[in-house]
Amino acid sequence: MNTVKKVHSFSLIFLMGMVFCFAQGKRSSGDDYFFQYQYQSAVRAYEAEMVKNALTDQQLLNLADSYFETNNFNKASETYLDLFKKEVEMGTHHFNKLLQSLAKTSDKERMDAFLATMSTQFQREFLENFEFNTQLLENGNMRKEMDFQIFNLTGNSPQSDFAPSFYREKLLFSSGRTLDKKRRYEPAGEGYLNIYEANLRPNGQVVSALPFKGIPSSNYHKATPFYSERLNSVLYVLSNTEDGELAFDDNGKNALSIGMQTTNGAFRLLLKDLSTSFYYPFYDEASGKLYFSANFEDGYGGTDIYYVYTNNGQIMSAPINLGPRINSPGNEIAPFVFEDSFYFSSDVFYGLGGMDIYKSTVQGESFSIPINLGNQINSSDDDFGLIIRNEGEGLLGYFASNRPGGKGGDDLYGFKVNEKPGLRTLTFKGKVVKPYDNSSTVDRAAVRLWSSNGTMLAETYSDDKGNYRMEIPWEEEVLLESSKERFSTFSKKLSSEELEGLQNSSYDIEISLYDDLVEEKEGQKVVKMGKFLFGKSQTALTDEIKKELDKVVTFVEQFPSAQLRIETYTDSRGGSSTNFRLTQSRSDAIKRYLIQQGVPNTSILYSIGYGEDKILNNCTNGVFCLEVLHQQNQRSLVVVLNDNVLFN
């Protein structure tokens, strides 16, 4: 079903536009049917009018929408494509309908071609969401099927029932069941929406569904309730009225507002605009944010999810869009937060059906890639409005769907499960840093994930603060790799157990800048070390010397292709042959230590003692010098022989 229907079989008719007056200029019969949501009649009228006169671009767009709403996806896609070729201005929500139509007709090649053509029209986050979920669903990357059953609630009616909400030990929900046959909502052919309450049984079923008396009475729509224990209030949407009658804006539109009724207290309107409807309120008690859906002009498609900051329910900010990580060119509704998971429903084209339920992880003020919950919850029809809570040793949840086998348009379904349902993913996030200075981050470093068979699973680059983030379908083993020009390469294989431990934490990647670890000395590149001295006539390595040589070990670990030469020198004191032997022994001692610490023997091409051959100052044989000047000539260097070709 489409957006109007998404909130409920006739709910989108109710929740995505509401009633229009019909005196806004000259219109055809097709227009009248279209704006009354009588899409099948609109199709017949527009097609009849086309025989006599050409339709305007707007009427053709209305016809395309009417085809879409009546599931004639072949004609819908053709009409949308014709309008696109004519360069008729269409919003991204129409592009979403076009892509949905192509997906419904299994015309994947045309869908991919159109998406490639329009890729610049979409946000980067949306394209990432699309690629990720497509891979997830097409490759069947689901966690092992969980043992739980979805059951239809016995309290469903022949009319539409949707938008469940926990209310103490009861369940609140919206319904189009008719109480007064004289008062009907004509576009849907059902009664005006009302809120009902039902008792919850231990098995998750409901009994004794009756109109909810905890809110003010009204002759018009009341729907999508949410009960906040902290506020001791029920939040819900209701028709805008004035003196008990529907209130319209200057264009003849009647919209929905969000109200809050405190138990045994006062009612107050929280969000109201005669030209904008607000849907599906959800109050997050942890953050004090009030989430809701709305169709503002600054959105990313149809209906987007927003939030406002509140102080005990009192609105304290302007609406804030959740951004393109959550909102798409389609319609997003029914926000719900449980623990660290953000659930919502979307009719974005790459789902399993019309409207699917997605789950994203809350990460401070941002969100992870929303993941389709898969075919255990979602179906090829509309599935929306999921809620979930802890129940005994497991979880109890409910949602609405118009899948076959129900009792009415949309039915309520329940499920009991031991863990959160959905497709499993791996999330990697953290910073790329220098290991010798963790406060120094590395920007524009490539970060890649590889499968056990050598397939690259994902690639990203660290941002200007060194942050990186990647999310992939679950793998039992991966290779994490990071690199940048003139930096070392990080590479680590992670097992299933290690991956489990990473999912709720950050993982910093350490890579070293080559130029930080080497320096120019005596006309050649050498590994950077602090000055150290052997004991007089000694070859033994002190702890101080070993500490400096460990920097060479680290350097070779970071740059394993480096080829080294160890050089040791002494001062002019003593015999020259004795000094040659002494420096050779010292170079050999250094080599032995480095090999013991894991440096490959093949990395050290030479270890040479030069004796007193290269005196750096005037302290040659027979010249009196202070000790500090003689010590300038006592030195050991680790030269990088292939410095000039190391990064070619």
Short mmCIF file of C-alpha atoms in Angstrom, two decimals, residues 193-525:
data_model
loop_
_atom_site.label_atom_id
_atom_site.label_comp_id
_atom_site.label_asym_id
_atom_site.label_seq_id
_atom_site.Cartn_x
_atom_site.Cartn_y
_atom_site.Cartn_z
CA LEU A 193 -10.53 6.68 13.65
CA ASN A 194 -10.76 6.16 17.36
CA ILE A 195 -8.45 4.86 20.08
CA TYR A 196 -9.30 1.56 21.77
CA GLU A 197 -7.92 -0.25 24.76
CA ALA A 198 -7.78 -4.00 25.35
CA ASN A 199 -6.58 -6.22 28.19
CA LEU A 200 -3.38 -8.18 27.62
CA ARG A 201 -3.34 -11.90 28.30
CA PRO A 202 -0.19 -13.80 29.35
CA ASN A 203 0.04 -15.37 25.88
CA GLY A 204 0.13 -11.90 24.25
CA GLN A 205 -3.45 -12.00 22.99
CA VAL A 206 -5.92 -9.22 23.79
CA VAL A 207 -9.52 -9.30 25.00
CA SER A 208 -12.32 -6.85 25.68
CA ALA A 209 -11.46 -4.12 23.18
CA LEU A 210 -13.40 -0.99 24.09
CA PRO A 211 -13.13 2.72 23.21
CA PHE A 212 -10.48 4.38 25.34
CA LYS A 213 -12.06 6.81 27.78
CA GLY A 214 -8.85 8.46 28.93
CA ILE A 215 -8.90 11.21 26.28
CA PRO A 216 -11.44 13.92 25.41
CA SER A 217 -14.30 12.83 23.19
CA SER A 218 -14.45 14.03 19.58
CA ASN A 219 -16.55 13.33 16.49
CA TYR A 220 -13.42 13.18 14.35
CA HIS A 221 -10.11 11.35 14.13
CA LYS A 222 -8.20 10.27 17.24
CA ALA A 223 -5.36 7.85 16.55
CA THR A 224 -1.76 6.59 16.98
CA PRO A 225 -1.59 6.77 20.79
CA PHE A 226 1.57 6.56 22.88
CA TYR A 227 1.53 6.25 26.67
CA SER A 228 4.41 7.78 28.62
CA GLU A 229 4.78 6.48 32.14
CA ARG A 230 7.11 9.32 33.12
CA LEU A 231 4.69 11.98 31.86
CA ASN A 232 1.71 9.93 33.08
CA SER A 233 0.09 10.97 29.82
CA VAL A 234 -1.24 9.65 26.53
CA LEU A 235 0.00 11.44 23.42
CA TYR A 236 -2.02 11.01 20.21
CA VAL A 237 -3.03 12.69 16.96
CA LEU A 238 -6.41 14.31 16.43
CA SER A 239 -8.21 16.29 13.76
CA ASN A 240 -7.88 20.04 13.92
CA THR A 241 -11.24 21.43 14.97
CA GLU A 242 -12.79 24.74 15.90
CA ASP A 243 -15.96 24.92 17.97
CA GLY A 244 -16.37 21.18 17.54
CA GLU A 245 -16.16 21.24 13.73
CA LEU A 246 -13.28 20.49 11.36
CA ALA A 247 -10.92 23.43 10.83
CA PHE A 248 -9.39 24.05 7.39
CA ASP A 249 -6.45 26.13 6.20
CA ASP A 250 -6.68 28.66 3.37
CA ASN A 251 -6.27 25.87 0.79
CA GLY A 252 -9.12 23.83 2.23
CA LYS A 253 -6.93 21.29 3.98
CA ASN A 254 -7.74 19.74 7.32
CA ALA A 255 -4.63 18.50 9.10
CA LEU A 256 -3.80 16.56 12.27
CA SER A 257 -2.27 17.88 15.46
CA ILE A 258 -0.60 16.13 18.39
CA GLY A 259 -2.17 16.44 21.80
CA MET A 260 -1.28 15.18 25.28
CA GLN A 261 -3.80 14.09 27.88
CA THR A 262 -2.44 13.70 31.41
CA THR A 263 -4.14 11.03 33.48
CA ASN A 264 -6.79 12.75 35.61
CA GLY A 265 -5.35 16.06 34.45
CA ALA A 266 -5.41 18.64 31.72
CA PHE A 267 -5.30 18.24 27.95
CA ARG A 268 -3.01 20.41 25.86
CA LEU A 269 -2.03 20.65 22.22
CA LEU A 270 1.67 20.11 21.62
CA LEU A 271 2.04 20.48 17.85
CA LYS A 272 -0.53 22.14 15.61
CA ASP A 273 -0.43 23.68 12.14
CA LEU A 274 -3.56 23.94 10.01
CA SER A 275 -1.51 23.15 6.88
CA THR A 276 0.70 20.36 8.27
CA SER A 277 -0.29 17.03 9.75
CA PHE A 278 1.68 15.42 12.57
CA TYR A 279 1.60 11.65 13.05
CA TYR A 280 2.80 8.93 15.40
CA PRO A 281 4.07 10.71 18.52
CA PHE A 282 6.69 8.90 20.58
CA TYR A 283 8.18 10.35 23.77
CA ASP A 284 11.67 9.09 24.64
CA GLU A 285 11.89 9.25 28.41
CA ALA A 286 15.70 8.91 28.44
CA SER A 287 16.36 11.98 26.28
CA GLY A 288 13.17 13.99 26.70
CA LYS A 289 12.77 14.08 22.91
CA LEU A 290 9.33 13.92 21.34
CA TYR A 291 9.58 12.11 18.01
CA PHE A 292 6.88 12.33 15.35
CA SER A 293 6.31 12.15 11.60
CA ALA A 294 5.41 15.14 9.44
CA ASN A 295 5.47 16.26 5.83
CA PHE A 296 7.33 19.57 6.05
CA GLU A 297 8.65 21.18 2.88
CA ASP A 298 12.28 20.76 4.02
CA GLY A 299 11.99 16.97 4.15
CA TYR A 300 13.88 14.38 2.13
CA GLY A 301 10.84 12.83 0.48
CA GLY A 302 7.28 12.25 1.60
CA THR A 303 6.75 12.07 5.35
CA ASP A 304 9.92 12.35 7.48
CA ILE A 305 10.61 11.69 11.14
CA TYR A 306 11.43 14.70 13.33
CA TYR A 307 11.91 15.40 17.01
CA VAL A 308 11.61 18.34 19.37
CA TYR A 309 13.25 18.79 22.75
CA THR A 310 10.82 18.95 25.64
CA ASN A 311 10.77 19.73 29.32
CA ASN A 312 8.37 17.21 30.82
CA GLY A 313 6.37 17.29 27.60
CA GLN A 314 6.52 21.06 27.11
CA ILE A 315 7.92 21.81 23.65
CA MET A 316 11.30 23.55 23.93
CA SER A 317 12.63 23.64 20.36
CA ALA A 318 11.74 23.82 16.69
CA PRO A 319 11.31 20.47 14.87
CA ILE A 320 14.63 18.81 13.95
CA ASN A 321 14.78 16.42 10.99
CA LEU A 322 16.54 13.12 11.77
CA GLY A 323 18.46 13.49 8.53
CA PRO A 324 19.14 11.27 5.50
CA ARG A 325 20.45 8.34 7.53
CA ILE A 326 16.84 7.71 8.66
CA ASN A 327 14.66 9.68 6.25
CA SER A 328 14.51 8.68 2.58
CA PRO A 329 12.77 9.81 -0.62
CA GLY A 330 9.86 7.67 0.57
CA ASN A 331 7.73 8.00 3.70
CA GLU A 332 8.98 7.33 7.23
CA ILE A 333 6.56 6.94 10.13
CA ALA A 334 6.07 5.28 13.53
CA PRO A 335 9.28 6.03 15.48
CA PHE A 336 9.90 3.85 18.53
CA VAL A 337 12.99 3.56 20.76
CA PHE A 338 13.72 0.42 22.75
CA GLU A 339 17.00 0.31 24.65
CA ASP A 340 19.60 1.39 22.05
CA SER A 341 17.48 0.50 19.01
CA PHE A 342 15.48 2.98 16.95
CA TYR A 343 12.58 1.33 15.09
CA PHE A 344 10.56 2.99 12.36
CA SER A 345 8.63 2.13 9.20
CA SER A 346 9.42 3.18 5.64
CA ASP A 347 8.10 2.56 2.15
CA VAL A 348 11.51 3.21 0.55
CA PHE A 349 11.72 1.24 -2.70
CA TYR A 350 14.41 -1.28 -1.72
CA GLY A 351 12.34 -2.99 0.99
CA LEU A 352 10.45 -6.28 0.88
CA GLY A 353 7.04 -4.76 0.25
CA GLY A 354 5.14 -1.51 0.49
CA MET A 355 6.09 -0.40 3.99
CA ASP A 356 8.71 -2.30 5.99
CA ILE A 357 9.99 -2.02 9.55
CA TYR A 358 13.63 -1.00 10.04
CA LYS A 359 15.97 -0.88 13.01
CA SER A 360 18.84 1.53 13.56
CA THR A 361 21.24 1.79 16.49
CA VAL A 362 21.19 5.08 18.39
CA GLN A 363 24.74 6.46 18.57
CA GLY A 364 24.51 9.66 20.61
CA GLU A 365 22.93 12.20 18.27
CA SER A 366 23.42 10.01 15.19
CA PHE A 367 22.18 6.66 13.91
CA SER A 368 23.64 3.58 12.29
CA ILE A 369 22.48 2.38 8.87
CA PRO A 370 18.80 1.34 9.23
CA ILE A 371 18.46 -2.41 8.75
CA ASN A 372 15.40 -4.11 7.28
CA LEU A 373 14.05 -6.52 9.91
CA GLY A 374 13.75 -9.23 7.28
CA ASN A 375 10.99 -11.60 6.31
CA GLN A 376 10.21 -12.82 9.80
CA ILE A 377 8.55 -9.48 10.58
CA ASN A 378 8.21 -7.83 7.17
CA SER A 379 6.23 -9.19 4.25
CA SER A 380 5.52 -8.24 0.65
CA ASP A 381 2.66 -6.08 1.97
CA ASP A 382 2.62 -3.18 4.46
CA ASP A 383 4.17 -3.75 7.88
CA PHE A 384 4.49 -0.81 10.26
CA GLY A 385 4.27 0.57 13.78
CA LEU A 386 6.40 -1.93 15.74
CA ILE A 387 6.59 -1.71 19.53
CA ILE A 388 8.53 -4.02 21.84
CA ARG A 389 9.25 -4.41 25.56
CA ASN A 390 10.85 -6.80 28.03
CA GLU A 391 8.40 -9.48 29.16
CA GLY A 392 9.53 -12.16 31.61
CA GLU A 393 12.73 -13.71 30.27
CA GLY A 394 12.08 -12.55 26.72
CA LEU A 395 10.48 -9.82 24.66
CA LEU A 396 6.89 -9.07 23.68
CA GLY A 397 6.16 -7.06 20.56
CA TYR A 398 3.31 -5.92 18.30
CA PHE A 399 2.98 -4.32 14.87
CA ALA A 400 0.36 -3.79 12.16
CA SER A 401 0.17 -5.38 8.72
CA ASN A 402 -2.23 -5.78 5.83
CA ARG A 403 -0.72 -9.14 4.82
CA PRO A 404 -3.12 -11.85 3.59
CA GLY A 405 -5.02 -13.85 6.18
CA GLY A 406 -6.07 -10.97 8.40
CA LYS A 407 -9.51 -9.99 9.57
CA GLY A 408 -9.64 -6.47 8.11
CA GLY A 409 -7.69 -3.86 6.16
CA ASP A 410 -4.80 -3.63 8.60
CA ASP A 411 -4.58 -6.07 11.49
CA LEU A 412 -2.56 -6.11 14.68
CA TYR A 413 -0.01 -8.91 15.08
CA GLY A 414 1.97 -9.96 18.11
CA PHE A 415 5.12 -11.97 18.73
CA LYS A 416 7.19 -13.29 21.62
CA VAL A 417 10.91 -13.72 21.13
CA ASN A 418 14.08 -14.23 23.18
CA GLU A 419 16.13 -11.54 21.43
CA LYS A 420 15.53 -8.59 19.17
CA PRO A 421 14.35 -9.77 15.75
CA GLY A 422 16.05 -8.74 12.56
CA LEU A 423 18.98 -9.22 10.25
CA ARG A 424 22.37 -9.21 11.92
CA THR A 425 25.14 -6.79 11.01
CA LEU A 426 28.69 -5.89 11.99
CA THR A 427 29.51 -2.32 12.92
CA PHE A 428 33.06 -0.98 13.01
CA LYS A 429 33.67 2.51 14.31
CA GLY A 430 36.48 4.41 15.97
CA LYS A 431 39.45 6.56 15.06
CA VAL A 432 42.56 6.11 12.97
CA VAL A 433 45.45 7.28 15.18
CA LYS A 434 49.22 7.25 15.39
CA PRO A 435 50.30 4.58 17.94
CA TYR A 436 53.04 6.76 19.41
CA ASP A 437 50.62 9.67 19.89
CA ASN A 438 46.97 8.62 20.27
CA SER A 439 45.90 12.25 20.38
CA SER A 440 47.20 12.64 16.83
CA THR A 441 44.56 11.35 14.43
CA VAL A 442 44.96 10.43 10.78
CA ASP A 443 42.54 11.83 8.22
CA ARG A 444 41.78 10.39 4.77
CA ALA A 445 43.12 6.98 5.70
CA ALA A 446 41.56 4.10 3.77
CA VAL A 447 39.79 1.54 5.97
CA ARG A 448 38.70 -1.74 4.40
CA LEU A 449 37.00 -4.95 5.45
CA TRP A 450 37.76 -8.24 3.69
CA SER A 451 35.99 -11.57 3.92
CA SER A 452 37.80 -14.81 4.71
CA ASN A 453 37.88 -15.64 0.98
CA GLY A 454 39.50 -12.32 0.03
CA THR A 455 36.42 -10.38 -1.11
CA MET A 456 36.35 -6.73 -0.14
CA LEU A 457 33.19 -6.19 1.92
CA ALA A 458 33.39 -2.45 2.59
CA GLU A 459 35.66 0.54 2.20
CA THR A 460 35.63 3.99 3.74
CA TYR A 461 38.01 6.84 4.61
CA SER A 462 38.61 8.51 7.95
CA ASP A 463 37.26 12.04 8.23
CA ASP A 464 39.14 15.20 9.18
CA LYS A 465 39.04 14.13 12.84
CA GLY A 466 40.20 10.59 12.14
CA ASN A 467 36.76 9.04 12.61
CA TYR A 468 35.69 6.07 10.54
CA ARG A 469 32.57 3.94 10.46
CA MET A 470 31.54 0.88 8.46
CA GLU A 471 28.63 -1.51 8.68
CA ILE A 472 28.29 -4.81 6.84
CA PRO A 473 26.10 -7.92 7.01
CA TRP A 474 27.30 -10.30 9.69
CA GLU A 475 30.42 -12.34 8.93
CA GLU A 476 32.00 -15.00 11.14
CA GLU A 477 35.51 -13.74 10.36
CA VAL A 478 36.87 -10.60 8.72
CA LEU A 479 40.18 -8.93 7.97
CA LEU A 480 40.32 -5.26 8.99
CA GLU A 481 42.86 -3.20 7.07
CA SER A 482 43.89 0.44 6.95
CA SER A 483 46.48 2.31 4.91
CA LYS A 484 47.56 5.70 3.64
CA GLU A 485 50.42 6.93 1.47
CA ARG A 486 53.69 7.01 3.49
CA PHE A 487 51.93 5.36 6.42
CA SER A 488 52.21 1.82 7.66
CA THR A 489 49.50 -0.69 6.83
CA PHE A 490 47.28 -1.99 9.62
CA SER A 491 45.97 -5.52 9.18
CA LYS A 492 44.17 -7.67 11.71
CA LYS A 493 42.06 -10.81 11.37
CA LEU A 494 39.11 -10.86 13.75
CA SER A 495 37.34 -14.04 14.82
CA SER A 496 33.65 -14.44 15.58
CA GLU A 497 34.32 -14.11 19.31
CA GLU A 498 36.29 -10.91 18.82
CA LEU A 499 33.59 -9.50 16.55
CA GLU A 500 30.94 -10.13 19.21
CA GLY A 501 32.93 -8.02 21.65
CA LEU A 502 33.33 -5.15 19.21
CA GLN A 503 29.66 -4.48 18.59
CA ASN A 504 29.12 -2.14 21.51
CA SER A 505 32.50 -0.45 21.57
CA SER A 506 34.89 1.61 19.47
CA TYR A 507 37.93 0.15 17.79
CA ASP A 508 40.84 2.48 17.14
CA ILE A 509 43.21 1.66 14.29
CA GLU A 510 46.88 2.53 14.65
CA ILE A 511 49.04 3.39 11.65
CA SER A 512 52.42 5.14 11.70
CA LEU A 513 53.70 7.91 9.49
CA TYR A 514 57.05 6.85 8.03
CA ASP A 515 58.44 10.36 8.28
CA ASP A 516 57.73 10.39 12.03
CA LEU A 517 59.92 7.30 12.57
CA VAL A 518 62.96 8.17 10.50
CA GLU A 519 65.37 11.11 10.30
CA GLU A 520 68.29 12.31 8.23
CA LYS A 521 71.71 11.64 9.76
CA GLU A 522 75.10 11.74 8.11
CA GLY A 523 73.54 11.95 4.66
CA GLN A 524 71.27 8.90 5.00
CA LYS A 525 67.85 7.98 6.37
#
